[in-house]
Amino acid sequence: MEAGKQTHPIIVIGAGIVGASIAYNLASRGAAVTVVEAGEPGHGASAVSFAWINAREKNPRHYHDLNRRSVDMWDRFARQLGNNVGLTWGGELRWTATPAGAEALLNRVTTLQSWGYPIYLLDEAMVKLLEPNLNFDQLTAASFTRIDGHVDVTKVIAACLDRAAESGAVHYSKSRVTGLKLSPSANGTKEVEAVYMDGQPLPCTAVVQAGGPDAPELAAMAGIDLPLENTFGATIVTDPLPPLFNQVAVVHTPPDKVPQIVLRQLPDGAVMIHGGDAGTTTGSLGSDETEISEVLAAAKNYMPALQAADIVEIRRGRRPVPQDGRSILGFTRSIPNLYLASTHSGVTLAPLIGEFAATEILDGTLIDLLEPYRLERF
């Protein structure tokens, strides 16, 4: 559809980082856009995201390549937003503590190198030279990924919505979608004619479903089964501290030791600590204060400079994960003006999804790189 010929706005449901990026890209191309968010922007799944920009753990190969492409788009995306969004580069460091962990790390490094990802192994002396403030305890193997980074998700979302508003977009917070008005269309399909926001109809040209963990319930309003699962995530945020790291942006402690810790430091000095069971970074860290204390104690052991840290906030929430771990992107066949955007890799993929979705929605061009991520694969 041509942006200048819209009779009604495109409604974007959800103002997490994916929905905000799509809204920004649509509005910047001249489309009339309305964003509807049930809570406050960035206070849902995006708030608990560790915001690690990477393609390291993305499988299969085509999903790795999609994420890698988006990693390379982040600098341009941040410049387009025109704000300081806390984009920080420096790479990702991790190490293992057992022979089995070392073997698994070596295998992954070999695979990623064969895919052209800039990752390599380090010996203990190189690790200590890279990050002298870390306490490594046992170290059986280590890797460094050069291009990984992180970002301040709340600042990205705010910048997207601000830029979209400058282009005429309208945004509603604390407003729930309570239903969809469907009308018959060609070929036995239906179209979304309006979105009910707190019971009031908002006529629309198209709808983007970017509702995060609420996406299955929202899709069900259109009679669509969205195969999404939710994991519970939590992230500890400390008060600002002096710089902790010599170079790297993200640190993963051994996945073969419980609890595994993930650390990053924001430009303002605040440290984000993510914890989970061995082998995971999706986070089992929940409401159990004992578990939170264990995670914080482990983090202080690995990074002694955290001894002076005070917890400012513990962010908790659901995180959406498509059943096969990959994204669900694109128009649905049964409702051709309903566009789905659900992913577990929202932070990494935000620049790409926003740009690609705007192309598919406004130009009617189907991007072949997104073919593996259509709903119909299930």
mmCIF file of C-alpha atoms in Angstrom:
data_model
loop_
_atom_site.group_PDB
_atom_site.id
_atom_site.type_symbol
_atom_site.label_atom_id
_atom_site.label_comp_id
_atom_site.label_asym_id
_atom_site.label_seq_id
_atom_site.Cartn_x
_atom_site.Cartn_y
_atom_site.Cartn_z
ATOM 1 C CA MET A 1 0.000 0.000 0.000
ATOM 2 C CA GLU A 2 1.301 3.485 -0.772
ATOM 3 C CA ALA A 3 1.686 5.590 2.357
ATOM 4 C CA GLY A 4 0.216 8.683 0.742
ATOM 5 C CA LYS A 5 -2.982 6.864 -0.275
ATOM 6 C CA GLN A 6 -3.988 5.473 3.123
ATOM 7 C CA THR A 7 -7.589 6.102 4.127
ATOM 8 C CA HIS A 8 -6.924 5.031 7.718
ATOM 9 C CA PRO A 9 -3.760 4.584 9.800
ATOM 10 C CA ILE A 10 -1.698 1.461 10.165
ATOM 11 C CA ILE A 11 -2.157 0.370 13.772
ATOM 12 C CA VAL A 12 0.868 -1.068 15.547
ATOM 13 C CA ILE A 13 -0.113 -3.097 18.606
ATOM 14 C CA GLY A 14 2.754 -3.108 21.109
ATOM 15 C CA ALA A 15 5.415 -0.506 21.859
ATOM 16 C CA GLY A 16 8.293 -2.785 22.762
ATOM 17 C CA ILE A 17 11.491 -2.431 20.781
ATOM 18 C CA VAL A 18 10.102 -4.345 17.770
ATOM 19 C CA GLY A 19 6.800 -2.477 17.597
ATOM 20 C CA ALA A 20 8.530 0.863 18.151
ATOM 21 C CA SER A 21 11.044 0.174 15.373
ATOM 22 C CA ILE A 22 8.277 -0.791 12.947
ATOM 23 C CA ALA A 23 6.256 2.321 13.859
ATOM 24 C CA TYR A 24 9.298 4.544 13.339
ATOM 25 C CA ASN A 25 10.132 3.017 9.958
ATOM 26 C CA LEU A 26 6.531 3.250 8.739
ATOM 27 C CA ALA A 27 6.091 6.845 9.903
ATOM 28 C CA SER A 28 9.455 7.963 8.505
ATOM 29 C CA ARG A 29 8.228 6.835 5.092
ATOM 30 C CA GLY A 30 5.119 8.967 5.332
ATOM 31 C CA ALA A 31 2.607 6.402 6.558
ATOM 32 C CA ALA A 32 -0.119 7.364 9.007
ATOM 33 C CA VAL A 33 0.596 5.299 12.130
ATOM 34 C CA THR A 34 -1.169 4.723 15.433
ATOM 35 C CA VAL A 35 0.642 2.832 18.210
ATOM 36 C CA VAL A 36 -1.409 1.137 20.939
ATOM 37 C CA GLU A 37 0.413 -0.087 24.051
ATOM 38 C CA ALA A 38 -1.292 -1.859 26.959
ATOM 39 C CA GLY A 39 1.226 -0.584 29.509
ATOM 40 C CA GLU A 40 4.067 1.891 29.311
ATOM 41 C CA PRO A 41 6.467 1.668 26.339
ATOM 42 C CA GLY A 42 9.434 -0.546 27.131
ATOM 43 C CA HIS A 43 8.012 -1.881 30.400
ATOM 44 C CA GLY A 44 7.150 -5.360 29.124
ATOM 45 C CA ALA A 45 9.457 -8.001 27.673
ATOM 46 C CA SER A 46 11.836 -5.284 26.436
ATOM 47 C CA ALA A 47 12.439 -4.145 30.016
ATOM 48 C CA VAL A 48 13.815 -7.521 31.123
ATOM 49 C CA SER A 49 15.844 -8.077 27.964
ATOM 50 C CA PHE A 50 19.581 -8.194 28.531
ATOM 51 C CA ALA A 51 19.851 -6.204 25.261
ATOM 52 C CA TRP A 52 22.833 -8.169 23.940
ATOM 53 C CA ILE A 53 23.316 -7.425 20.240
ATOM 54 C CA ASN A 54 24.725 -10.581 18.687
ATOM 55 C CA ALA A 55 24.391 -13.514 16.323
ATOM 56 C CA ARG A 56 26.429 -15.884 18.480
ATOM 57 C CA GLU A 57 23.729 -18.226 19.717
ATOM 58 C CA LYS A 58 21.396 -17.990 16.721
ATOM 59 C CA ASN A 59 20.626 -21.229 14.876
ATOM 60 C CA PRO A 60 20.178 -22.487 12.194
ATOM 61 C CA ARG A 61 22.555 -20.831 9.744
ATOM 62 C CA HIS A 62 19.900 -18.696 8.024
ATOM 63 C CA TYR A 63 18.750 -17.343 11.402
ATOM 64 C CA HIS A 64 22.354 -16.576 12.313
ATOM 65 C CA ASP A 65 22.774 -14.721 9.025
ATOM 66 C CA LEU A 66 19.586 -12.706 9.610
ATOM 67 C CA ASN A 67 20.808 -11.633 13.051
ATOM 68 C CA ARG A 68 24.307 -10.920 11.746
ATOM 69 C CA ARG A 69 22.834 -8.628 9.101
ATOM 70 C CA SER A 70 20.885 -6.747 11.766
ATOM 71 C CA VAL A 71 23.964 -6.419 13.998
ATOM 72 C CA ASP A 72 25.611 -4.590 11.121
ATOM 73 C CA MET A 73 22.557 -2.290 10.803
ATOM 74 C CA TRP A 74 22.647 -1.054 14.388
ATOM 75 C CA ASP A 75 25.082 1.845 13.877
ATOM 76 C CA ARG A 76 22.978 3.280 11.054
ATOM 77 C CA PHE A 77 19.780 2.718 13.033
ATOM 78 C CA ALA A 78 21.145 4.612 16.047
ATOM 79 C CA ARG A 79 22.283 7.511 13.853
ATOM 80 C CA GLN A 80 18.854 7.709 12.210
ATOM 81 C CA LEU A 81 17.201 7.951 15.618
ATOM 82 C CA GLY A 82 19.415 10.932 16.367
ATOM 83 C CA ASN A 83 19.572 10.217 20.082
ATOM 84 C CA ASN A 84 22.154 8.742 22.394
ATOM 85 C CA VAL A 85 20.571 5.323 22.839
ATOM 86 C CA GLY A 86 23.418 3.838 24.847
ATOM 87 C CA LEU A 87 24.778 1.798 21.945
ATOM 88 C CA THR A 88 27.983 0.185 23.214
ATOM 89 C CA TRP A 89 30.390 -2.011 21.280
ATOM 90 C CA GLY A 90 33.345 -4.002 22.588
ATOM 91 C CA GLY A 91 32.622 -7.667 21.954
ATOM 92 C CA GLU A 92 31.577 -10.599 24.126
ATOM 93 C CA LEU A 93 33.854 -12.645 26.410
ATOM 94 C CA ARG A 94 33.037 -16.030 27.917
ATOM 95 C CA TRP A 95 34.938 -18.912 29.410
ATOM 96 C CA THR A 96 34.362 -22.439 30.680
ATOM 97 C CA ALA A 97 35.355 -24.244 33.865
ATOM 98 C CA THR A 98 35.274 -27.941 32.879
ATOM 99 C CA PRO A 99 36.747 -30.102 30.091
ATOM 100 C CA ALA A 100 33.253 -30.798 28.750
ATOM 101 C CA GLY A 101 32.500 -27.084 28.697
ATOM 102 C CA ALA A 102 35.733 -26.423 26.841
ATOM 103 C CA GLU A 103 34.850 -28.991 24.185
ATOM 104 C CA ALA A 104 31.399 -27.452 23.661
ATOM 105 C CA LEU A 105 32.907 -23.972 23.405
ATOM 106 C CA LEU A 106 35.500 -25.117 20.885
ATOM 107 C CA ASN A 107 32.820 -26.734 18.741
ATOM 108 C CA ARG A 108 30.724 -23.578 18.732
ATOM 109 C CA VAL A 109 33.682 -21.367 17.905
ATOM 110 C CA THR A 110 34.608 -23.642 15.010
ATOM 111 C CA THR A 111 31.059 -23.509 13.654
ATOM 112 C CA LEU A 112 30.821 -19.728 13.958
ATOM 113 C CA GLN A 113 34.196 -19.242 12.319
ATOM 114 C CA SER A 114 33.063 -21.402 9.397
ATOM 115 C CA TRP A 115 30.065 -19.034 9.091
ATOM 116 C CA GLY A 116 32.401 -16.030 8.975
ATOM 117 C CA TYR A 117 31.629 -14.722 12.453
ATOM 118 C CA PRO A 118 34.575 -12.839 14.027
ATOM 119 C CA ILE A 119 35.195 -15.055 17.051
ATOM 120 C CA TYR A 120 38.352 -16.709 18.307
ATOM 121 C CA LEU A 121 39.761 -18.627 21.255
ATOM 122 C CA LEU A 122 41.892 -17.060 23.979
ATOM 123 C CA ASP A 123 44.344 -18.635 26.379
ATOM 124 C CA GLU A 124 44.364 -17.695 30.058
ATOM 125 C CA ALA A 125 47.102 -15.077 29.672
ATOM 126 C CA MET A 126 45.189 -13.343 26.872
ATOM 127 C CA VAL A 127 41.979 -13.352 28.891
ATOM 128 C CA LYS A 128 43.682 -11.758 31.882
ATOM 129 C CA LEU A 129 45.259 -9.166 29.615
ATOM 130 C CA LEU A 130 41.883 -8.415 28.024
ATOM 131 C CA GLU A 131 39.954 -8.074 31.303
ATOM 132 C CA PRO A 132 42.285 -7.868 34.312
ATOM 133 C CA ASN A 133 39.475 -6.978 36.753
ATOM 134 C CA LEU A 134 37.643 -10.275 36.326
ATOM 135 C CA ASN A 135 38.182 -13.221 38.662
ATOM 136 C CA PHE A 136 38.260 -16.305 36.446
ATOM 137 C CA ASP A 137 38.704 -19.073 39.031
ATOM 138 C CA GLN A 138 38.960 -22.198 36.866
ATOM 139 C CA LEU A 139 39.442 -21.584 33.162
ATOM 140 C CA THR A 140 39.519 -24.446 30.668
ATOM 141 C CA ALA A 141 38.751 -22.430 27.508
ATOM 142 C CA ALA A 142 37.668 -18.928 26.532
ATOM 143 C CA SER A 143 36.341 -17.110 23.475
ATOM 144 C CA PHE A 144 36.047 -13.514 22.368
ATOM 145 C CA THR A 145 33.499 -12.312 19.825
ATOM 146 C CA ARG A 146 34.625 -9.007 18.383
ATOM 147 C CA ILE A 147 31.427 -7.402 17.040
ATOM 148 C CA ASP A 148 28.903 -7.964 19.847
ATOM 149 C CA GLY A 149 27.482 -5.062 21.811
ATOM 150 C CA HIS A 150 24.500 -3.858 23.825
ATOM 151 C CA VAL A 151 22.084 -0.955 23.981
ATOM 152 C CA ASP A 152 19.740 0.848 26.373
ATOM 153 C CA VAL A 153 16.373 -0.535 25.255
ATOM 154 C CA THR A 154 14.245 2.109 26.982
ATOM 155 C CA LYS A 155 16.153 4.880 25.199
ATOM 156 C CA VAL A 156 15.791 3.151 21.832
ATOM 157 C CA ILE A 157 12.034 2.784 22.270
ATOM 158 C CA ALA A 158 11.644 6.404 23.385
ATOM 159 C CA ALA A 159 13.698 7.636 20.419
ATOM 160 C CA CYS A 160 11.679 5.527 17.941
ATOM 161 C CA LEU A 161 8.389 6.847 19.284
ATOM 162 C CA ASP A 162 9.665 10.428 19.358
ATOM 163 C CA ARG A 163 10.860 10.259 15.742
ATOM 164 C CA ALA A 164 7.601 8.590 14.711
ATOM 165 C CA ALA A 165 5.598 11.334 16.439
ATOM 166 C CA GLU A 166 7.611 13.978 14.588
ATOM 167 C CA SER A 167 6.395 12.299 11.384
ATOM 168 C CA GLY A 168 2.791 12.436 12.576
ATOM 169 C CA ALA A 169 2.372 9.110 14.389
ATOM 170 C CA VAL A 170 -0.102 8.902 17.286
ATOM 171 C CA HIS A 171 0.679 6.858 20.399
ATOM 172 C CA TYR A 172 -1.649 5.557 23.115
ATOM 173 C CA SER A 173 -0.202 4.152 26.364
ATOM 174 C CA LYS A 174 -2.091 2.146 28.999
ATOM 175 C CA SER A 175 -4.666 1.302 26.349
ATOM 176 C CA ARG A 176 -5.668 -2.283 25.759
ATOM 177 C CA VAL A 177 -6.765 -3.873 22.512
ATOM 178 C CA THR A 178 -10.047 -5.587 23.351
ATOM 179 C CA GLY A 179 -11.005 -6.931 19.945
ATOM 180 C CA LEU A 180 -10.752 -6.718 16.170
ATOM 181 C CA LYS A 181 -13.492 -5.908 13.687
ATOM 182 C CA LEU A 182 -13.136 -8.266 10.731
ATOM 183 C CA SER A 183 -14.835 -7.969 7.367
ATOM 184 C CA PRO A 184 -14.997 -10.419 4.408
ATOM 185 C CA SER A 185 -12.389 -9.924 1.712
ATOM 186 C CA ALA A 186 -11.469 -11.521 -1.599
ATOM 187 C CA ASN A 187 -10.696 -15.243 -1.980
ATOM 188 C CA GLY A 188 -12.565 -16.193 1.167
ATOM 189 C CA THR A 189 -10.190 -14.309 3.439
ATOM 190 C CA LYS A 190 -10.960 -11.561 5.922
ATOM 191 C CA GLU A 191 -9.438 -8.165 6.677
ATOM 192 C CA VAL A 192 -9.126 -6.181 9.869
ATOM 193 C CA GLU A 193 -11.421 -3.197 9.458
ATOM 194 C CA ALA A 194 -10.892 -1.734 12.924
ATOM 195 C CA VAL A 195 -9.109 -2.351 16.205
ATOM 196 C CA TYR A 196 -11.106 -1.948 19.400
ATOM 197 C CA MET A 197 -9.061 0.012 21.940
ATOM 198 C CA ASP A 198 -10.683 -0.159 25.363
ATOM 199 C CA GLY A 199 -13.926 -0.930 23.538
ATOM 200 C CA GLN A 200 -13.690 1.969 21.089
ATOM 201 C CA PRO A 201 -13.159 1.172 17.374
ATOM 202 C CA LEU A 202 -10.130 2.580 15.586
ATOM 203 C CA PRO A 203 -10.514 2.140 11.795
ATOM 204 C CA CYS A 204 -7.327 0.903 10.160
ATOM 205 C CA THR A 205 -5.701 0.115 6.829
ATOM 206 C CA ALA A 206 -3.510 -2.620 8.291
ATOM 207 C CA VAL A 207 -2.509 -3.960 11.696
ATOM 208 C CA VAL A 208 0.952 -4.889 12.968
ATOM 209 C CA GLN A 209 0.841 -7.423 15.791
ATOM 210 C CA ALA A 210 3.935 -6.776 17.922
ATOM 211 C CA GLY A 211 2.388 -7.475 21.303
ATOM 212 C CA GLY A 212 5.267 -9.440 22.808
ATOM 213 C CA PRO A 213 4.135 -12.075 25.327
ATOM 214 C CA ASP A 214 0.486 -11.047 24.818
ATOM 215 C CA ALA A 215 0.676 -11.795 21.086
ATOM 216 C CA PRO A 216 -1.100 -15.201 21.215
ATOM 217 C CA GLU A 217 -4.149 -13.706 22.934
ATOM 218 C CA LEU A 218 -4.212 -10.814 20.484
ATOM 219 C CA ALA A 219 -3.798 -13.118 17.477
ATOM 220 C CA ALA A 220 -6.644 -15.286 18.774
ATOM 221 C CA MET A 221 -8.939 -12.274 18.330
ATOM 222 C CA ALA A 222 -8.385 -12.795 14.603
ATOM 223 C CA GLY A 223 -8.833 -16.571 14.860
ATOM 224 C CA ILE A 224 -5.092 -17.184 14.474
ATOM 225 C CA ASP A 225 -3.121 -19.687 16.529
ATOM 226 C CA LEU A 226 0.259 -18.120 17.265
ATOM 227 C CA PRO A 227 2.700 -20.830 18.468
ATOM 228 C CA LEU A 228 4.445 -18.795 21.126
ATOM 229 C CA GLU A 229 5.799 -19.783 24.514
ATOM 230 C CA ASN A 230 6.839 -17.481 27.331
ATOM 231 C CA THR A 231 9.881 -17.741 29.558
ATOM 232 C CA PHE A 232 10.181 -15.756 32.752
ATOM 233 C CA GLY A 233 13.130 -13.376 32.825
ATOM 234 C CA ALA A 234 14.595 -11.045 35.396
ATOM 235 C CA THR A 235 17.503 -8.621 35.366
ATOM 236 C CA ILE A 236 19.236 -6.943 38.306
ATOM 237 C CA VAL A 237 20.207 -3.289 37.838
ATOM 238 C CA THR A 238 22.770 -1.677 40.164
ATOM 239 C CA ASP A 239 23.566 1.925 40.933
ATOM 240 C CA PRO A 240 26.220 3.612 38.741
ATOM 241 C CA LEU A 241 29.790 2.413 39.279
ATOM 242 C CA PRO A 242 33.166 3.414 37.826
ATOM 243 C CA PRO A 243 34.086 1.522 34.616
ATOM 244 C CA LEU A 244 34.401 -2.216 35.324
ATOM 245 C CA PHE A 245 35.611 -3.537 32.000
ATOM 246 C CA ASN A 246 38.805 -2.828 30.157
ATOM 247 C CA GLN A 247 37.351 -3.493 26.704
ATOM 248 C CA VAL A 248 34.497 -5.995 26.395
ATOM 249 C CA ALA A 249 30.832 -5.025 26.324
ATOM 250 C CA VAL A 250 29.261 -8.296 27.495
ATOM 251 C CA VAL A 251 30.631 -11.012 29.791
ATOM 252 C CA HIS A 252 29.212 -14.527 30.154
ATOM 253 C CA THR A 253 30.578 -16.561 33.052
ATOM 254 C CA PRO A 254 30.952 -20.357 32.673
ATOM 255 C CA PRO A 255 27.731 -22.064 31.519
ATOM 256 C CA ASP A 256 28.998 -25.195 33.256
ATOM 257 C CA LYS A 257 28.819 -23.538 36.709
ATOM 258 C CA VAL A 258 25.598 -22.623 38.560
ATOM 259 C CA PRO A 259 24.463 -19.914 38.439
ATOM 260 C CA GLN A 260 25.712 -18.601 35.119
ATOM 261 C CA ILE A 261 26.013 -14.804 35.184
ATOM 262 C CA VAL A 262 25.855 -12.295 32.359
ATOM 263 C CA LEU A 263 27.235 -8.809 32.948
ATOM 264 C CA ARG A 264 27.183 -5.521 31.071
ATOM 265 C CA GLN A 265 27.679 -1.900 32.082
ATOM 266 C CA LEU A 266 25.603 0.941 30.666
ATOM 267 C CA PRO A 267 27.230 4.247 29.664
ATOM 268 C CA ASP A 268 25.897 5.866 32.868
ATOM 269 C CA GLY A 269 27.778 3.289 34.955
ATOM 270 C CA ALA A 270 24.786 1.150 35.980
ATOM 271 C CA VAL A 271 25.503 -2.578 35.782
ATOM 272 C CA MET A 272 22.966 -5.100 34.520
ATOM 273 C CA ILE A 273 23.249 -8.639 35.886
ATOM 274 C CA HIS A 274 21.345 -11.495 34.347
ATOM 275 C CA GLY A 275 21.315 -14.937 35.948
ATOM 276 C CA GLY A 276 19.987 -18.370 35.183
ATOM 277 C CA ASP A 277 20.562 -22.099 35.381
ATOM 278 C CA ALA A 278 23.695 -23.544 33.865
ATOM 279 C CA GLY A 279 23.609 -23.392 30.117
ATOM 280 C CA THR A 280 20.914 -20.715 29.873
ATOM 281 C CA THR A 281 20.743 -16.971 29.654
ATOM 282 C CA THR A 282 16.984 -16.780 29.230
ATOM 283 C CA GLY A 283 16.854 -16.537 32.981
ATOM 284 C CA SER A 284 15.158 -18.571 35.644
ATOM 285 C CA LEU A 285 15.875 -15.676 37.997
ATOM 286 C CA GLY A 286 12.502 -15.043 39.551
ATOM 287 C CA SER A 287 10.866 -13.719 42.681
ATOM 288 C CA ASP A 288 12.897 -15.904 45.040
ATOM 289 C CA GLU A 289 15.037 -13.443 47.023
ATOM 290 C CA THR A 290 17.452 -16.238 47.968
ATOM 291 C CA GLU A 291 18.110 -16.940 44.310
ATOM 292 C CA ILE A 292 18.642 -13.247 43.614
ATOM 293 C CA SER A 293 21.123 -13.087 46.483
ATOM 294 C CA GLU A 294 22.982 -16.091 45.060
ATOM 295 C CA VAL A 295 23.186 -14.496 41.631
ATOM 296 C CA LEU A 296 24.459 -11.225 43.082
ATOM 297 C CA ALA A 297 27.017 -13.051 45.250
ATOM 298 C CA ALA A 298 28.279 -14.987 42.227
ATOM 299 C CA ALA A 299 28.517 -11.781 40.203
ATOM 300 C CA LYS A 300 30.578 -10.159 42.957
ATOM 301 C CA ASN A 301 32.875 -13.176 43.010
ATOM 302 C CA TYR A 302 33.565 -12.883 39.287
ATOM 303 C CA MET A 303 33.808 -9.083 39.370
ATOM 304 C CA PRO A 304 35.116 -7.987 42.805
ATOM 305 C CA ALA A 305 34.484 -4.327 41.939
ATOM 306 C CA LEU A 306 30.753 -5.123 42.327
ATOM 307 C CA GLN A 307 31.244 -5.425 46.090
ATOM 308 C CA ALA A 308 30.341 -1.748 46.344
ATOM 309 C CA ALA A 309 27.207 -2.087 44.214
ATOM 310 C CA ASP A 310 23.694 -1.531 45.507
ATOM 311 C CA ILE A 311 20.649 -2.960 43.738
ATOM 312 C CA VAL A 312 18.474 -0.184 42.344
ATOM 313 C CA GLU A 313 15.927 -2.297 40.504
ATOM 314 C CA ILE A 314 14.967 -5.882 39.699
ATOM 315 C CA ARG A 315 13.106 -6.076 36.407
ATOM 316 C CA ARG A 316 10.834 -9.069 35.973
ATOM 317 C CA GLY A 317 8.579 -10.142 33.160
ATOM 318 C CA ARG A 318 7.594 -12.666 30.505
ATOM 319 C CA ARG A 319 9.662 -13.028 27.356
ATOM 320 C CA PRO A 320 8.063 -14.383 24.163
ATOM 321 C CA VAL A 321 9.709 -17.299 22.358
ATOM 322 C CA PRO A 322 8.292 -18.839 19.145
ATOM 323 C CA GLN A 323 8.118 -22.615 19.567
ATOM 324 C CA ASP A 324 11.024 -23.295 17.191
ATOM 325 C CA GLY A 325 13.119 -20.461 18.635
ATOM 326 C CA ARG A 326 13.006 -18.390 15.436
ATOM 327 C CA SER A 327 11.029 -15.276 14.577
ATOM 328 C CA ILE A 328 7.489 -15.133 13.190
ATOM 329 C CA LEU A 329 7.329 -12.322 10.631
ATOM 330 C CA GLY A 330 5.000 -11.322 7.845
ATOM 331 C CA PHE A 331 1.387 -11.054 6.713
ATOM 332 C CA THR A 332 -0.982 -13.914 7.451
ATOM 333 C CA ARG A 333 -2.709 -15.758 4.623
ATOM 334 C CA SER A 334 -6.110 -15.831 6.297
ATOM 335 C CA ILE A 335 -6.062 -12.088 7.074
ATOM 336 C CA PRO A 336 -3.863 -10.383 4.451
ATOM 337 C CA ASN A 337 -3.692 -6.997 6.210
ATOM 338 C CA LEU A 338 -2.542 -8.453 9.557
ATOM 339 C CA TYR A 339 1.247 -8.402 9.929
ATOM 340 C CA LEU A 340 2.877 -10.532 12.653
ATOM 341 C CA ALA A 341 6.145 -9.616 14.360
ATOM 342 C CA SER A 342 7.069 -11.982 17.198
ATOM 343 C CA THR A 343 10.639 -12.891 18.134
ATOM 344 C CA HIS A 344 12.944 -13.789 20.992
ATOM 345 C CA SER A 345 15.755 -11.788 19.334
ATOM 346 C CA GLY A 346 13.982 -8.442 19.492
ATOM 347 C CA VAL A 347 16.933 -6.260 20.445
ATOM 348 C CA THR A 348 19.341 -7.665 17.868
ATOM 349 C CA LEU A 349 16.721 -7.790 15.111
ATOM 350 C CA ALA A 350 14.945 -4.478 15.791
ATOM 351 C CA PRO A 351 16.675 -2.482 13.011
ATOM 352 C CA LEU A 352 16.130 -5.191 10.409
ATOM 353 C CA ILE A 353 12.548 -6.049 11.356
ATOM 354 C CA GLY A 354 11.542 -2.394 11.373
ATOM 355 C CA GLU A 355 12.990 -1.719 7.941
ATOM 356 C CA PHE A 356 11.872 -4.994 6.345
ATOM 357 C CA ALA A 357 8.340 -4.793 7.772
ATOM 358 C CA ALA A 358 7.916 -1.267 6.402
ATOM 359 C CA THR A 359 8.982 -2.508 2.961
ATOM 360 C CA GLU A 360 6.576 -5.442 2.996
ATOM 361 C CA ILE A 361 3.665 -3.374 4.317
ATOM 362 C CA LEU A 362 4.081 -0.211 2.235
ATOM 363 C CA ASP A 363 5.546 -1.584 -0.997
ATOM 364 C CA GLY A 364 3.836 -4.956 -1.105
ATOM 365 C CA THR A 365 7.180 -6.629 -1.804
ATOM 366 C CA LEU A 366 7.816 -9.936 -0.054
ATOM 367 C CA ILE A 367 11.411 -10.097 1.146
ATOM 368 C CA ASP A 368 12.839 -13.529 0.414
ATOM 369 C CA LEU A 369 15.134 -13.422 3.446
ATOM 370 C CA LEU A 370 12.016 -13.575 5.609
ATOM 371 C CA GLU A 371 10.501 -16.649 3.927
ATOM 372 C CA PRO A 372 11.758 -19.072 6.634
ATOM 373 C CA TYR A 373 9.938 -16.989 9.277
ATOM 374 C CA ARG A 374 6.366 -16.971 8.022
ATOM 375 C CA LEU A 375 3.605 -18.262 10.283
ATOM 376 C CA GLU A 376 2.663 -20.930 7.739
ATOM 377 C CA ARG A 377 5.803 -22.963 8.492
ATOM 378 C CA PHE A 378 4.104 -24.360 11.594
#
